[in-house]
Short mmCIF file of C-alpha atoms in Angstrom, two decimals:
data_model
loop_
_atom_site.label_atom_id
_atom_site.label_comp_id
_atom_site.label_asym_id
_atom_site.label_seq_id
_atom_site.Cartn_x
_atom_site.Cartn_y
_atom_site.Cartn_z
CA LYS A 1 23.67 -10.16 -1.27
CA ASN A 2 21.12 -11.04 1.42
CA GLU A 3 22.69 -12.11 4.66
CA VAL A 4 20.10 -14.97 4.57
CA GLU A 5 19.44 -17.09 1.37
CA GLN A 6 16.80 -19.52 1.20
CA SER A 7 16.14 -22.41 -1.39
CA PRO A 8 13.87 -23.15 -3.22
CA GLN A 9 11.83 -20.12 -3.13
CA ASN A 10 8.81 -22.21 -4.32
CA LEU A 11 8.23 -26.06 -3.85
CA THR A 12 5.28 -28.15 -4.73
CA ALA A 13 5.24 -32.03 -3.33
CA GLN A 14 2.93 -34.60 -3.28
CA GLU A 15 1.34 -35.72 -0.17
CA GLY A 16 3.51 -38.07 1.69
CA GLU A 17 6.77 -36.67 0.24
CA PHE A 18 10.02 -35.81 2.29
CA ILE A 19 10.71 -32.12 1.91
CA THR A 20 13.81 -30.05 2.47
CA ILE A 21 13.87 -26.42 2.71
CA ASN A 22 17.56 -24.89 3.24
CA CYS A 23 18.92 -21.67 4.71
CA SER A 24 22.32 -20.19 4.21
CA TYR A 25 23.71 -17.21 6.06
CA SER A 26 26.60 -15.02 6.09
CA VAL A 27 26.93 -13.39 9.27
CA GLY A 28 27.98 -14.68 12.70
CA ILE A 29 24.86 -15.81 14.47
CA SER A 30 23.89 -16.72 18.09
CA ALA A 31 20.58 -18.33 17.02
CA LEU A 32 18.42 -19.36 14.05
CA HIS A 33 14.59 -19.47 13.63
CA TRP A 34 12.49 -21.32 11.46
CA LEU A 35 9.05 -19.68 11.08
CA GLN A 36 5.76 -20.61 9.43
CA GLN A 37 3.52 -18.37 7.89
CA HIS A 38 -0.05 -19.69 6.70
CA PRO A 39 -1.94 -18.29 3.95
CA GLY A 40 -4.11 -16.43 6.51
CA GLY A 41 -0.96 -14.48 7.66
CA GLY A 42 -0.66 -16.00 10.96
CA ILE A 43 3.07 -16.74 12.18
CA VAL A 44 4.21 -19.64 14.08
CA SER A 45 7.79 -19.98 15.40
CA LEU A 46 8.53 -23.71 14.76
CA PHE A 47 12.19 -23.84 15.82
CA MET A 48 15.01 -21.64 17.54
CA LEU A 49 18.21 -23.40 17.45
CA SER A 50 21.94 -22.54 17.79
CA SER A 51 23.53 -26.21 17.39
CA GLY A 52 22.80 -29.54 16.39
CA LYS A 53 19.22 -30.64 15.62
CA LYS A 54 15.64 -30.44 17.05
CA LYS A 55 12.68 -32.59 16.17
CA HIS A 56 9.05 -31.73 16.65
CA GLY A 57 6.61 -34.30 15.28
CA ARG A 58 7.06 -34.60 11.65
CA LEU A 59 9.32 -31.48 11.43
CA ILE A 60 13.36 -31.61 11.91
CA ALA A 61 15.69 -28.61 11.88
CA THR A 62 19.39 -29.04 11.74
CA ILE A 63 21.95 -26.50 11.96
CA ASN A 64 25.71 -26.54 10.78
CA ILE A 65 27.51 -23.60 12.34
CA GLN A 66 30.96 -24.08 10.64
CA GLU A 67 29.01 -24.27 7.17
CA LYS A 68 26.69 -21.55 8.20
CA HIS A 69 24.00 -23.75 6.98
CA SER A 70 20.45 -24.88 8.22
CA SER A 71 17.71 -27.21 6.84
CA LEU A 72 14.16 -27.63 7.84
CA HIS A 73 12.78 -31.34 7.00
CA ILE A 74 9.10 -32.12 6.84
CA THR A 75 8.42 -35.95 6.63
CA ALA A 76 5.36 -37.44 5.29
CA SER A 77 3.98 -34.24 4.07
CA HIS A 78 0.38 -33.15 4.35
CA PRO A 79 -1.72 -30.59 2.50
CA ARG A 80 -2.11 -28.84 5.70
CA ASP A 81 1.81 -27.99 5.95
CA SER A 82 1.31 -25.88 2.97
CA ALA A 83 2.57 -22.31 4.09
CA VAL A 84 5.62 -19.95 3.78
CA TYR A 85 8.62 -21.28 5.63
CA ILE A 86 10.94 -18.48 6.87
CA CYS A 87 14.43 -18.79 8.10
CA ALA A 88 15.56 -15.92 10.39
CA VAL A 89 18.89 -15.39 12.33
CA LEU A 90 19.96 -13.48 15.20
CA ASN A 91 23.36 -12.17 14.75
CA THR A 92 25.76 -11.63 17.60
CA GLY A 93 25.00 -8.07 17.89
CA ASN A 94 21.31 -9.05 18.53
CA GLN A 95 20.17 -7.88 14.97
CA PHE A 96 17.78 -10.18 13.12
CA TYR A 97 18.16 -10.91 9.25
CA PHE A 98 15.38 -12.75 7.67
CA GLY A 99 15.28 -14.84 4.46
CA THR A 100 12.36 -14.06 1.92
CA GLY A 101 10.65 -17.26 2.46
CA THR A 102 10.01 -20.78 1.05
CA SER A 103 6.40 -21.12 -0.28
CA LEU A 104 5.41 -24.79 -0.04
CA THR A 105 2.39 -26.41 -1.64
CA VAL A 106 1.46 -30.03 -0.77
CA ILE A 107 -1.24 -31.57 -3.14
CA PRO A 108 -3.30 -34.28 -1.99
CA GLY B 1 -5.58 -15.27 27.48
CA ALA B 2 -2.77 -17.86 27.18
CA GLY B 3 -1.31 -16.27 24.03
CA VAL B 4 0.17 -12.97 22.73
CA SER B 5 -2.40 -10.45 22.38
CA GLN B 6 -2.28 -7.38 19.83
CA SER B 7 -4.69 -4.59 19.44
CA PRO B 8 -6.25 -3.35 17.58
CA SER B 9 -6.48 -6.00 15.13
CA ASN B 10 -7.23 -3.70 12.36
CA LYS B 11 -6.39 0.23 11.83
CA VAL B 12 -7.07 2.50 9.07
CA THR B 13 -5.90 6.02 9.63
CA GLU B 14 -5.20 8.94 7.37
CA LYS B 15 -1.59 10.34 6.25
CA GLY B 16 0.18 12.33 8.80
CA LYS B 17 -1.84 11.10 12.00
CA ASP B 18 -0.32 9.19 14.84
CA VAL B 19 -1.04 5.56 15.57
CA GLU B 20 -0.32 3.57 18.64
CA LEU B 21 -0.40 -0.18 18.49
CA ARG B 22 -0.45 -2.31 21.46
CA CYS B 23 1.20 -5.60 22.45
CA ASP B 24 0.25 -7.81 25.81
CA PRO B 25 2.88 -10.59 25.92
CA ILE B 26 2.56 -14.04 27.66
CA SER B 27 2.52 -13.53 31.37
CA GLY B 28 6.23 -14.03 32.68
CA HIS B 29 7.85 -13.60 29.26
CA THR B 30 10.69 -11.25 29.53
CA ALA B 31 11.66 -10.88 25.81
CA LEU B 32 9.26 -8.90 23.44
CA TYR B 33 9.84 -8.41 19.78
CA TRP B 34 8.09 -6.18 17.16
CA TYR B 35 8.12 -7.19 13.47
CA ARG B 36 6.42 -5.83 10.33
CA GLN B 37 5.32 -7.44 7.25
CA SER B 38 4.70 -5.17 4.48
CA LEU B 39 2.57 -6.43 1.29
CA GLY B 40 4.89 -8.61 -0.68
CA GLN B 41 7.74 -8.25 1.49
CA GLY B 42 9.48 -10.49 4.08
CA LEU B 43 9.34 -10.16 7.73
CA GLU B 44 11.25 -7.12 9.00
CA PHE B 45 12.42 -6.86 12.52
CA LEU B 46 11.68 -3.48 14.36
CA ILE B 47 12.89 -3.62 18.09
CA TYR B 48 13.38 -6.10 20.75
CA PHE B 49 12.84 -5.45 24.73
CA GLN B 50 14.62 -7.47 27.46
CA GLY B 51 12.40 -6.40 30.39
CA ASN B 52 11.69 -2.73 29.99
CA SER B 53 14.84 -2.05 28.09
CA ALA B 54 15.34 -2.05 24.58
CA PRO B 55 19.00 -3.44 23.78
CA ASP B 56 18.48 -3.24 20.06
CA LYS B 57 16.47 -0.44 18.30
CA SER B 58 18.31 -0.59 14.84
CA GLY B 59 15.50 -1.93 12.94
CA LEU B 60 13.15 1.02 13.56
CA PRO B 61 12.84 2.51 9.93
CA SER B 62 12.81 6.01 11.12
CA ASP B 63 12.51 8.56 14.07
CA ARG B 64 8.83 8.52 13.43
CA PHE B 65 9.00 5.21 15.02
CA SER B 66 9.19 4.66 18.80
CA ALA B 67 8.35 2.02 21.49
CA GLU B 68 8.22 1.48 24.94
CA ARG B 69 7.67 -1.29 27.44
CA THR B 70 6.51 -0.56 30.89
CA GLY B 71 6.57 -3.08 33.96
CA GLY B 72 7.95 -5.64 31.72
CA SER B 73 4.66 -6.39 30.14
CA VAL B 74 2.71 -4.18 27.81
CA SER B 75 4.56 -2.86 24.97
CA THR B 76 3.27 -0.05 22.75
CA LEU B 77 4.65 0.70 19.15
CA THR B 78 4.10 4.39 18.17
CA ILE B 79 4.24 5.61 14.66
CA GLN B 80 4.13 9.43 14.25
CA ARG B 81 3.01 11.31 11.15
CA THR B 82 2.25 8.27 9.25
CA GLN B 83 3.00 7.71 5.68
CA GLN B 84 1.60 5.57 3.22
CA GLU B 85 4.74 3.27 3.25
CA ASP B 86 4.00 2.34 6.87
CA SER B 87 0.84 0.37 5.76
CA ALA B 88 1.83 -3.27 6.58
CA VAL B 89 0.90 -6.00 9.38
CA TYR B 90 2.95 -5.09 12.54
CA LEU B 91 3.55 -8.29 14.56
CA CYS B 92 4.61 -8.77 18.33
CA ALA B 93 6.39 -11.83 19.76
CA SER B 94 7.39 -12.87 23.19
CA SER B 95 9.94 -15.47 24.41
CA PRO B 96 10.40 -16.51 28.08
CA ARG B 97 14.09 -15.21 28.03
CA GLY B 98 15.05 -14.35 24.53
CA GLY B 99 17.98 -12.40 23.12
CA ILE B 100 21.45 -14.31 23.05
CA ILE B 101 20.78 -16.21 26.21
CA GLY B 102 19.41 -19.15 25.55
CA GLU B 103 16.97 -21.08 22.81
CA ASN B 104 13.59 -20.04 23.16
CA ILE B 105 10.73 -20.34 20.77
CA GLN B 106 8.87 -17.03 20.14
CA TYR B 107 5.29 -16.76 20.51
CA PHE B 108 3.37 -14.54 17.76
CA GLY B 109 0.51 -12.30 18.17
CA ALA B 110 -2.23 -12.01 15.21
CA GLY B 111 -0.63 -8.84 14.25
CA THR B 112 -2.31 -5.60 13.68
CA ARG B 113 -3.00 -4.64 10.05
CA LEU B 114 -2.29 -0.96 9.50
CA SER B 115 -3.68 0.71 6.60
CA VAL B 116 -2.49 4.53 5.83
CA LEU B 117 -4.69 6.17 3.09
#
């Protein structure tokens, strides 16, 4: 069993739809990252959070420490949001664990 | 430059040779991370520096891998006696503080694509 589980693995949405990607983890963490990897391979760190909720533009990330769960939401999705979204956690021993990613395709 | 810079962008080497990968973090960032992504695999954490010290080396896959950081800035990742399974994209990231101290975004470089023939 992986320490970090993401769902869904693949997601196709119509432009404008509200999207949710989920991440569950089994280790005690000090922080959780959401990363975005574009088809060309470039990786952008979207959020790093340890509690509550963060918002940046159309992206919202939430985390529930008690339930060991985080969600990444995209409002008013756009084709340029098409990418792989990766959840990564930093445990209390400073070790990273990565989810296998969610491949998102937004259709015009 | 304003971002994290990695060099070379591409490296092709023969099995058994040593390679050095370089990362220039954003000026003033104290934390530096190395990851790799093998074909079809997820991101794999390798090592993390806070200043010049490496609190966590547990991700290094074997003793052929080593990394150092001097002056709290540039870092080099060295792979000795490369094997074909070392072929991957090696990514470097930096953040202002990092580790368990605070909430910091990591800024990624474009990566070095290593191919071991």
